[in-house]
Short mmCIF file of C-alpha atoms and ligand atoms in Angstrom, two decimals:
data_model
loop_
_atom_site.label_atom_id
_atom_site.label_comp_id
_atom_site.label_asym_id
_atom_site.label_seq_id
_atom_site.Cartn_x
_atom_site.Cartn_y
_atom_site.Cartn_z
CA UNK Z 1 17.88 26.02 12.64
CA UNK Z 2 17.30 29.67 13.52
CA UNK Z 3 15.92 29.22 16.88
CA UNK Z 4 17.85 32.17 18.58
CA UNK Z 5 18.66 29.57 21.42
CA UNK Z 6 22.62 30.02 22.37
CA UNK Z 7 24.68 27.23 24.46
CA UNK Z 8 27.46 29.58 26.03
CA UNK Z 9 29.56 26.62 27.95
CA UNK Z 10 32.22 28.41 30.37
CA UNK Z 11 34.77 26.08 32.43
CA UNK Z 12 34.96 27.24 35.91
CA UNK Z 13 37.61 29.76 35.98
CA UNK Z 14 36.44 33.42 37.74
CA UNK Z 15 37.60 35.64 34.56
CA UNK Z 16 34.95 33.18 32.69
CA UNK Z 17 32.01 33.31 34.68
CA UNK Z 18 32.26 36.85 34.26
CA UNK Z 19 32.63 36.59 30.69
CA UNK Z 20 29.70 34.31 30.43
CA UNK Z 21 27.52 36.94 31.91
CA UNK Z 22 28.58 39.70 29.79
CA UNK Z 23 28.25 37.38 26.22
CA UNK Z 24 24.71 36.52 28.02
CA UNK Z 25 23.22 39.90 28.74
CA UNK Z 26 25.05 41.55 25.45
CA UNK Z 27 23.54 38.26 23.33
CA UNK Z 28 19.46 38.57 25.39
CA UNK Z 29 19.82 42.36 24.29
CA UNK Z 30 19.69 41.09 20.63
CA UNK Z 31 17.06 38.83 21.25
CA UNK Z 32 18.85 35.70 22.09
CA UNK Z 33 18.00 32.96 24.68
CA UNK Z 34 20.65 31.05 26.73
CA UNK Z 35 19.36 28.43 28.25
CA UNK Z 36 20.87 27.42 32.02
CA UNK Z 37 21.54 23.45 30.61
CA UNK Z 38 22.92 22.50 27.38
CA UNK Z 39 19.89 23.00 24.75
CA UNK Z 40 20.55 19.85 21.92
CA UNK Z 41 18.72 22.18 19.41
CA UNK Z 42 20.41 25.39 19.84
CA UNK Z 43 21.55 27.22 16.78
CA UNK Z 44 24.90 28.11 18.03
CA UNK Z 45 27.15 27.31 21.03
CA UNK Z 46 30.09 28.92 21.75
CA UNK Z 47 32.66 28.19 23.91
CA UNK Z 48 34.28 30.14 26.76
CA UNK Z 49 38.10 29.24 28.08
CA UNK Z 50 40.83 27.85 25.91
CA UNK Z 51 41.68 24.87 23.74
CA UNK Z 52 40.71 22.26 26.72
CA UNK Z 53 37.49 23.73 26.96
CA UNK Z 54 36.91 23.87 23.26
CA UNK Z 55 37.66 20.42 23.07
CA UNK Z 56 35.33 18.88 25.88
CA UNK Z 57 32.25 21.30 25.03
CA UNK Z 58 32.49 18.96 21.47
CA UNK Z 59 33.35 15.92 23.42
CA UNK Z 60 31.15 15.83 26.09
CA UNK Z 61 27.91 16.95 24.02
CA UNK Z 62 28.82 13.99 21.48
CA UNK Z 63 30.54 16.53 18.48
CA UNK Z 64 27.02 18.15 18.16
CA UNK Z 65 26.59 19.37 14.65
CA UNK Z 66 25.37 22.52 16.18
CA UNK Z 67 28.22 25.53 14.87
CA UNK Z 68 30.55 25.93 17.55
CA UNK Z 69 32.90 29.26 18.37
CA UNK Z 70 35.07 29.81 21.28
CA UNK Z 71 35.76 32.69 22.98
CA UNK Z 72 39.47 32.39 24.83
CA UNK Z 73 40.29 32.97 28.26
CA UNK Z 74 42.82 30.29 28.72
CA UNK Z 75 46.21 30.13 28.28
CA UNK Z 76 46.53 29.02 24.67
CA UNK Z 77 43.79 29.50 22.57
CA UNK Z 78 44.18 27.84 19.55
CA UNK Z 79 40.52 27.24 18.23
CA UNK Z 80 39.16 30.20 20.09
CA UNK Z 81 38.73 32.79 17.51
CA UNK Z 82 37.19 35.55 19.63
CA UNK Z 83 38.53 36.97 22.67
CA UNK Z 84 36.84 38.96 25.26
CA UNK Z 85 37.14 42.00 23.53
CA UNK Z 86 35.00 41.06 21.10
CA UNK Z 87 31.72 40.42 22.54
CA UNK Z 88 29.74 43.40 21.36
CA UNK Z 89 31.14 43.47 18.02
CA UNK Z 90 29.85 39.55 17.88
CA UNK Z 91 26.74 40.07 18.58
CA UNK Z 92 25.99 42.47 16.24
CA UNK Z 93 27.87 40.45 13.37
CA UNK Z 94 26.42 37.31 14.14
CA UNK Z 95 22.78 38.60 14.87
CA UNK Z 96 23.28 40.08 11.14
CA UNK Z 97 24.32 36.62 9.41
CA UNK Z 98 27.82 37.36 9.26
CA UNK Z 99 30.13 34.80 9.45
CA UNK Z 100 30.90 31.46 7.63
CA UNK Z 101 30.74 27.86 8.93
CA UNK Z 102 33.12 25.48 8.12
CA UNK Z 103 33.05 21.96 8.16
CA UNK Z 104 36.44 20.03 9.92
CA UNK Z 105 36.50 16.19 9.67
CA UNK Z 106 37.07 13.90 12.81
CA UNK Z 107 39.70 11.53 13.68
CA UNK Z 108 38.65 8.38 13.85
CA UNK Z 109 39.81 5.43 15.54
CA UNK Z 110 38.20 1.73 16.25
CA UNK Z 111 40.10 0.04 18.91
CA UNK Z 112 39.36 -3.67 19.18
CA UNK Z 113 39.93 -5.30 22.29
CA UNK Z 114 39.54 -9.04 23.00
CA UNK Z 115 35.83 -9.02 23.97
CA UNK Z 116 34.34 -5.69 22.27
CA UNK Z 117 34.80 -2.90 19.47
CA UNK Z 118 35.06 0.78 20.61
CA UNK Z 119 35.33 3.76 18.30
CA UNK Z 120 36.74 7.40 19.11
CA UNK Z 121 36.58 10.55 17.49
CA UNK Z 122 38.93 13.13 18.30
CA UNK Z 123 39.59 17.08 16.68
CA UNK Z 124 43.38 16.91 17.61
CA UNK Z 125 44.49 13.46 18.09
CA UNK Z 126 44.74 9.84 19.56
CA UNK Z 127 47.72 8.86 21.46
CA UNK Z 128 48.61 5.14 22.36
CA UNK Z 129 50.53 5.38 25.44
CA UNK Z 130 51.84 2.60 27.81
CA UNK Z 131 50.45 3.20 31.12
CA UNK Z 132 53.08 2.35 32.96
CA UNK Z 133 56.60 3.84 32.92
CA UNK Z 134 58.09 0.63 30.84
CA UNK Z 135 58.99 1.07 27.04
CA UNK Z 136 55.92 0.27 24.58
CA UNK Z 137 56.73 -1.39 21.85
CA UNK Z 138 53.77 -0.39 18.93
CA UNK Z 139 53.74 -2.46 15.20
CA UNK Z 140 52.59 0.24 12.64
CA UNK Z 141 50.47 -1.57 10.01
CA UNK Z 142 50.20 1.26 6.64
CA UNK Z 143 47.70 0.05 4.35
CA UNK Z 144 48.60 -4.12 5.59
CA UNK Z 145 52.38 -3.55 4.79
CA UNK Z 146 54.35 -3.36 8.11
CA UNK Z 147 56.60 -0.33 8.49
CA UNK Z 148 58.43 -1.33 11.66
CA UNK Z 149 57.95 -1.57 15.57
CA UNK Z 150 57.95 1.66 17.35
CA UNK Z 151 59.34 1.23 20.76
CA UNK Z 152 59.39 4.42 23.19
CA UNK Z 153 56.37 6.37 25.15
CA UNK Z 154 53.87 5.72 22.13
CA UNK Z 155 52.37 7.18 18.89
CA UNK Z 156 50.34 10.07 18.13
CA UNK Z 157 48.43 9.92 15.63
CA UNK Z 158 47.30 13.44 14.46
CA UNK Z 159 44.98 16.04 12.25
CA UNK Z 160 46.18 19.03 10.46
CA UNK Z 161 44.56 21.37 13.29
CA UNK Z 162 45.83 19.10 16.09
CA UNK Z 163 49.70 19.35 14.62
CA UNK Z 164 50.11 22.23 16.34
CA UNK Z 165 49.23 20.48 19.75
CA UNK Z 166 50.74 17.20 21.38
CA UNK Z 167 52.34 16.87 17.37
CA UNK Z 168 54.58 19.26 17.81
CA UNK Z 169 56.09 18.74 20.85
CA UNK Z 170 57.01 15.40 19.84
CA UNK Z 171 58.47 16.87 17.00
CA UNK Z 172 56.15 16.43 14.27
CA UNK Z 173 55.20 19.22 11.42
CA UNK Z 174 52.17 21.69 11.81
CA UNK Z 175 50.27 20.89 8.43
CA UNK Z 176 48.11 23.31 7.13
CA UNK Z 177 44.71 22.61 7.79
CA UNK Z 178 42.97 22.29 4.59
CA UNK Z 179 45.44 19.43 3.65
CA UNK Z 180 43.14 16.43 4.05
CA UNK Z 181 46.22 14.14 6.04
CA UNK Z 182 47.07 12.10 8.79
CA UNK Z 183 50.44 12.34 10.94
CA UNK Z 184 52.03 9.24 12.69
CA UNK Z 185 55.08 10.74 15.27
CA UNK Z 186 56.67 8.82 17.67
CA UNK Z 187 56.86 9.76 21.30
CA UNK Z 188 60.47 9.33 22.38
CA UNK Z 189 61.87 6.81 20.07
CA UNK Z 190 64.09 4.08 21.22
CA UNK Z 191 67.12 4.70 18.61
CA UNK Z 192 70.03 2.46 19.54
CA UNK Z 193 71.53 -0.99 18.33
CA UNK Z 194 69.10 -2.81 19.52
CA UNK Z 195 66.01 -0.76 18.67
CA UNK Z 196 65.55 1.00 15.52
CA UNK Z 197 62.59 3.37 15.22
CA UNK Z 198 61.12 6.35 12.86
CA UNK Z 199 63.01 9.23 14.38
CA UNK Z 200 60.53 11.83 12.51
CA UNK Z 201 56.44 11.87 11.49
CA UNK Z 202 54.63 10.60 8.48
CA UNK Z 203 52.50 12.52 7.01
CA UNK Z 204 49.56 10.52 4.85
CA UNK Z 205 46.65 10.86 2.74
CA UNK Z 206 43.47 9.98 4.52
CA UNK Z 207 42.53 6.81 2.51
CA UNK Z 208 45.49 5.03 3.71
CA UNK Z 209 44.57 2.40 6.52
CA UNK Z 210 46.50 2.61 9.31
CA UNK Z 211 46.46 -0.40 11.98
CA UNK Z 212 48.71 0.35 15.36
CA UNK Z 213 49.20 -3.13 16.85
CA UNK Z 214 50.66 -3.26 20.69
CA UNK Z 215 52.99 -5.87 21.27
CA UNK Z 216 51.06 -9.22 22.58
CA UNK Z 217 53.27 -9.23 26.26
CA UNK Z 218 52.11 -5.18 26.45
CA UNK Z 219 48.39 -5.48 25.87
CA UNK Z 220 46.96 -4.99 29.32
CA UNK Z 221 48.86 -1.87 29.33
CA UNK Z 222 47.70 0.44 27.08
CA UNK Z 223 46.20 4.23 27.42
CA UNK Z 224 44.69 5.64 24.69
CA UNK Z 225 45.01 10.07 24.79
CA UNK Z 226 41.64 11.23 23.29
CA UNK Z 227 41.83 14.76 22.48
CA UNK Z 228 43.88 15.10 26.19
CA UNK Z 229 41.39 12.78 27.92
CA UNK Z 230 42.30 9.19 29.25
CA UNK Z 231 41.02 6.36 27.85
CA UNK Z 232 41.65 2.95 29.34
CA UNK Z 233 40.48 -0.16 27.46
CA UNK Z 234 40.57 -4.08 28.15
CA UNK Z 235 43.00 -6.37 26.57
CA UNK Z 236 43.47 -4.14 23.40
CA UNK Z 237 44.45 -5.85 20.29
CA UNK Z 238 44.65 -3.40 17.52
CA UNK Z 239 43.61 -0.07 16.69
CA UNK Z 240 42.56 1.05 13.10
CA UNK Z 241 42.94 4.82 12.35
CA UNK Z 242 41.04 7.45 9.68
CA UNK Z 243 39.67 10.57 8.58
CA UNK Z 244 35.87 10.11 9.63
CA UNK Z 245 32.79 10.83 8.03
CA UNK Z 246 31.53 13.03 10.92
CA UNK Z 247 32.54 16.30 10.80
CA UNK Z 248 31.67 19.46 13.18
CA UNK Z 249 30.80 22.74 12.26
CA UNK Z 250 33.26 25.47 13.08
CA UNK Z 251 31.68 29.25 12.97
CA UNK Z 252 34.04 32.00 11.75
CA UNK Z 253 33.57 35.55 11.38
CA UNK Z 254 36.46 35.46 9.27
CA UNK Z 255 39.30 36.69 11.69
CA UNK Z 256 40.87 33.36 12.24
CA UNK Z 257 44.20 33.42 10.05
CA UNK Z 258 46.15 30.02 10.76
CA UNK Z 259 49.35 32.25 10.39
CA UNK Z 260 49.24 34.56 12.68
CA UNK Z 261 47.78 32.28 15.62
CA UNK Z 262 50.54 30.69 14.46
CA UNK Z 263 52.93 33.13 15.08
CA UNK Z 264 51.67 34.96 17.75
CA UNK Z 265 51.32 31.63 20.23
CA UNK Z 266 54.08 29.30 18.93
CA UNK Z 267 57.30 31.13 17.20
P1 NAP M 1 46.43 20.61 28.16
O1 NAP M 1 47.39 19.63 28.73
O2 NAP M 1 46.02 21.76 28.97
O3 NAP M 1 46.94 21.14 26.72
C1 NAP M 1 48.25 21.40 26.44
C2 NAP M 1 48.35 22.70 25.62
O4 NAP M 1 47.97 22.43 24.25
C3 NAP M 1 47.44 23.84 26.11
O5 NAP M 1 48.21 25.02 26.12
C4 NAP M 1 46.36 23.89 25.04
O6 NAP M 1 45.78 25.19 24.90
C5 NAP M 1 47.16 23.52 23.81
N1 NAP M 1 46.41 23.01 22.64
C6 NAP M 1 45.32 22.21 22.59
N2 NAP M 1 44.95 21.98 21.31
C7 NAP M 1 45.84 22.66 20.52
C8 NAP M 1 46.00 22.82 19.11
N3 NAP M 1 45.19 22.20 18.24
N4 NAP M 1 47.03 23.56 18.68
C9 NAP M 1 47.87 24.16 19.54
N5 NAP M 1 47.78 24.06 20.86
C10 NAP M 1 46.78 23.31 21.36
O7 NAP M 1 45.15 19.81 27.66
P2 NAP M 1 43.89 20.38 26.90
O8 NAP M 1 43.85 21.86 27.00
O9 NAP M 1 42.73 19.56 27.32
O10 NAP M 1 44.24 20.03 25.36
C11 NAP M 1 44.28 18.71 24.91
C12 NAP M 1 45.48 18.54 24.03
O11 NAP M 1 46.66 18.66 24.80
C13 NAP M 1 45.62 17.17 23.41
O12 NAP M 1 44.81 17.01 22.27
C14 NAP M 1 47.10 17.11 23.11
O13 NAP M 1 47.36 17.52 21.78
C15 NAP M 1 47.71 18.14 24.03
N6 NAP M 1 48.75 17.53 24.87
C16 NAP M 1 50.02 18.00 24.70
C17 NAP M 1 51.07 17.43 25.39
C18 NAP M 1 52.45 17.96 25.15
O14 NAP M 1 52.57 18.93 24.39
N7 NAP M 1 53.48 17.34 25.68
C19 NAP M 1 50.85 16.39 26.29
C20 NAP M 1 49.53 15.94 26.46
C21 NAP M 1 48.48 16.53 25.73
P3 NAP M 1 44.91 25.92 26.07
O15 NAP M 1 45.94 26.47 27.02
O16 NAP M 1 44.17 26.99 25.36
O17 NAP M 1 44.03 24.87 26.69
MN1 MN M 2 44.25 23.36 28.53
#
């Protein structure tokens, strides 16, 4: 809807507040309004900080279908595709209808516990996590077959744009981001004679079913990593995993290149 209403959601570093009032005044000079609270029915809202901040402005406003950008001023910057830099040169391309929207499919995950049903959605990943320093041990169910028990720190289970995150340092693959797939890595693998566990990812097609079962004696100990946010949940006895139906809408004016944020922020 072309209501010329603009969320612009900085996190509460100095360098951002400033840029929030620069994207503001450059953005009411081409006949924008940005409201002071979040606006439900705003036509675009864009981000200001780095991938954290990305992440919550979806989370914490329910993964709005509203377009979303981000502008970077944190450390990273993965989904950010502007930068400071560019704020005149957005509002003038925007204000003129250029730039594409494109639509990136959730994570999903329903995590039953004894008593209730919960479901997550996440942009990068879920991680199953003990929360205590012990070894978890984790059964991975792929489409009902059992693969094996992963003992260690936990499981992330990933999207193609979240491979580059958590993924990757636990030694999983970056996958390219229009491959519709799934990534199961281990966290610190037990690999010994007594344990045996997948010592690299799997990468899967979304309409696989994947079931991550904690061990009975471990089930009052489990975290769930949303996305980088803590989840804690009662007596948990499974967790079922998949590419959701919801979606958000990304905004691009075409400069993001996945191999070049690649290169410039990771090799
Ligand atoms: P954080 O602990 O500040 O994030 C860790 C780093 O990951 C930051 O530099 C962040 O960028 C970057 N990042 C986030 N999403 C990315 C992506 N899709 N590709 C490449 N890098 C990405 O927490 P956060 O900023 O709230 O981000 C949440 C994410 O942190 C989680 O989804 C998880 O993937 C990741 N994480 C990583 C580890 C690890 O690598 N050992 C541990 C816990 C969580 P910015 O600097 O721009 O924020
Ligand atoms: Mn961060």
């Amino acid at each position: 809807m072309k209501n010329k209403l603009i969320n612009i959601i900085a996190n509460t570093n100095k360098f951002s507040k400033e840029i929030y009032l620069q994207l503001k005044q450059e953005l009411e000079n081409h006949d924008y309004f940005i409201p002071d609270e979040y606006h439900p029915e705003a036509e675009l809202n864009i981000s200001i900080g780095g991938d954290g901040s990305f992440l919550r402005c979806l989370r914490h406003n329910d993964f709005p279908q509203i377009p979303i950008i981000g502008m970077n001023t944190g450390n990273l910057g993965f989904y950010p595709e502007l930068s400071p830099k560019d704020i005149s040169s957005f509002a003038i391309e925007y204000s003129q209808g250029h730039y594409s929207i494109n639509k990136i499919n959730l994570l999903q995950c329903e995590i039953y516990s004894e008593k209730e049903t919960y479901t997550v959605y996440a942009l990068n990943d879920i991680a199953i996590k003990g929360d205590k320093t012990k070894t978890i041990h984790l059964d991975i169910f792929i489409d009902y077959n059992h693969l094996q028990t992963v003992s260690g720190d936990g499981i992330i289970v990933s999207t193609p744009f979240g491979s580059s995150a958590y993924n990757y340092s636990a030694g999983g693959s970056l996958v390219y981001p229009s491959l519709n797939a799934i990534q199961i890595t281990p966290i610190a693998p037990l690999n010994s004679n007594a344990y045996r566990c997948l010592s690299s990812s799997i990468v899967l097609p979304p309409e696989l079913n994947v079931v991550i079962v904690p061990e009975y004696k471990y089930i009052e100990n489990v975290v769930f990593s949303v996305d980088g946010e803590q989840y804690n949940f009662d007596k948990v006895n499974h967790a079922n995993f998949f590419i959701s139906q919801s979606h958000i809408n990304m905004l691009s004016m075409g400069s993001f290149n996945y191999w070049k944020v690649i290169r410039e922020k990771f090799l």
